[in-house]
Amino acid sequence: MGAGWRRFTEKARQKWHITADKGFASSSNARNELMLRDAGEFAGHIKRCEKDIRILKNATEGLINTTKAVMSAPLPKVYEDCGNGTAQPIATTQGLSGAIGGDFKVDELQRVSKETAKKLEAEVLAPMQRWTTAYNTVQARMNKLEGVRLEVDSRRRTVAELGQKIDKQRARLPQTKSKGEFDIEQTIKKVQHKENKLAAARQSFKEQEALVYQQLAQLIRDAVWLKSYIAAVMRLEQEAFQSAYASLGPSKATLPLQQEMPAQSEQMMMTTGSTISQPMNMAPQVGSTGLMSSVTNKIRKQPSGKENGAKVQVAAVSNKDYIDMPSVPANRITRAPGSVASTGYDRYGEQPQYAQQQVWAA
């Protein structure tokens, strides 16, 4: 009987309990089976962490590369009319390059992107891959060990069956006489041959079982380093973004329109109570004056339809009313004595809040 067939039949016997010997106890490999089960669950955690770390690594590289491309792009320009149907851009503040990122360090961004990816591979992903490779190796050896265990149990059954056969032959010696003695001698030789093979299989199983145990134990001991690898990812990402942040330089840039503003734009600002360069996230204030607030107040102050119990004809505000409303007064509204002049859009996040009480009628 070949080793492959022995292992197949023994596996079916142990799985479906197809055996005449009810007291047969299979060889034990319990400690390795339990350790491999726990290591398999941990391998799932390793795979999830490795997948997310690679996603983070690619996202970091993408963000830095996108930042480099965006910072190198030019800023939009403000144009003024020069007459004759032509316009020219207003010069930017002295010292600015005209790019979105100004004088940022493009070489530093490239260095941060490459070094971060290299360190993540060397300090985190490579050790995790080595652990996964070692686990796959142990798992393959565990499969071979299981085959050797099944072969040992199959040979144990064969030796036990031959021993029972010898006992039956000895019991029939008074009837078989010399022929029975010859059969017993042949069976004994066969038993000795099978016992030698069984001893070799047991020795192989013992050695392989010890080797798998040592490798699994080492894998489990190395599992405690996963926390350090995750902490290293966070440290490397923190250092990368700190270096990238420093390479961008000052984040508060002076706007092109801070020094000079056209007279019409300044008059519009004083009339409407809002800046020309008001940021997109600044919503119109309820207390501000101007076209939008006048329309809102007109809509809010419509008659309800009843004045002192009498019905009053209600006229809705139409699109014609919006068109007829004056956008800019003919005369400039001056400030009251002692009031502070508006500086317009000074710096990012530092624009003054314009309210109705800051605008004074002449």
PDB file of C-alpha atoms in Angstrom, residues 19 28 58 78 91 112 114 117 119 131 142 147 159 186 218 239 251 266 279 288-289 303 313 315 322 324 334-335 362:
ATOM      1  CA  THR A  19     -13.145   1.644  11.822  1.00  0.00           C
ATOM      2  CA  SER A  28      -2.013  13.988  18.725  1.00  0.00           C
ATOM      3  CA  ASN A  58      -0.362  55.856  -2.064  1.00  0.00           C
ATOM      4  CA  VAL A  78      -7.210  90.723 -11.471  1.00  0.00           C
ATOM      5  CA  ALA A  91       0.726  93.737 -10.755  1.00  0.00           C
ATOM      6  CA  VAL A 112       9.547  64.040   1.440  1.00  0.00           C
ATOM      7  CA  LYS A 114      10.285  59.593  -1.873  1.00  0.00           C
ATOM      8  CA  ALA A 117       7.520  55.814   0.715  1.00  0.00           C
ATOM      9  CA  LYS A 119      10.799  54.259   4.947  1.00  0.00           C
ATOM     10  CA  TRP A 131       6.019  37.534   8.904  1.00  0.00           C
ATOM     11  CA  MET A 142       1.795  21.838   8.851  1.00  0.00           C
ATOM     12  CA  GLY A 147       0.129  13.732   6.192  1.00  0.00           C
ATOM     13  CA  VAL A 159       0.798  -3.538  12.890  1.00  0.00           C
ATOM     14  CA  GLN A 186       5.965 -15.362   7.602  1.00  0.00           C
ATOM     15  CA  GLN A 218       8.519  32.226  17.076  1.00  0.00           C
ATOM     16  CA  GLU A 239       7.119  63.621   9.984  1.00  0.00           C
ATOM     17  CA  SER A 251       0.785  80.284   4.529  1.00  0.00           C
ATOM     18  CA  GLU A 266     -13.843 101.396  -2.713  1.00  0.00           C
ATOM     19  CA  PRO A 279     -13.822  85.220   0.830  1.00  0.00           C
ATOM     20  CA  SER A 288     -25.352  94.966   6.504  1.00  0.00           C
ATOM     21  CA  THR A 289     -26.673  97.572   4.098  1.00  0.00           C
ATOM     22  CA  PRO A 303     -48.001  94.334   4.196  1.00  0.00           C
ATOM     23  CA  GLN A 313     -54.092  95.665  -1.686  1.00  0.00           C
ATOM     24  CA  ALA A 315     -48.217  94.325  -4.227  1.00  0.00           C
ATOM     25  CA  TYR A 322     -35.106  94.473  -8.562  1.00  0.00           C
ATOM     26  CA  ASP A 324     -35.223  99.530 -10.843  1.00  0.00           C
ATOM     27  CA  THR A 334     -18.567 109.616   4.344  1.00  0.00           C
ATOM     28  CA  ARG A 335     -17.627 108.301   7.737  1.00  0.00           C
ATOM     29  CA  ALA A 362     -23.199 112.352   5.688  1.00  0.00           C
TER      30      ALA A 362
END
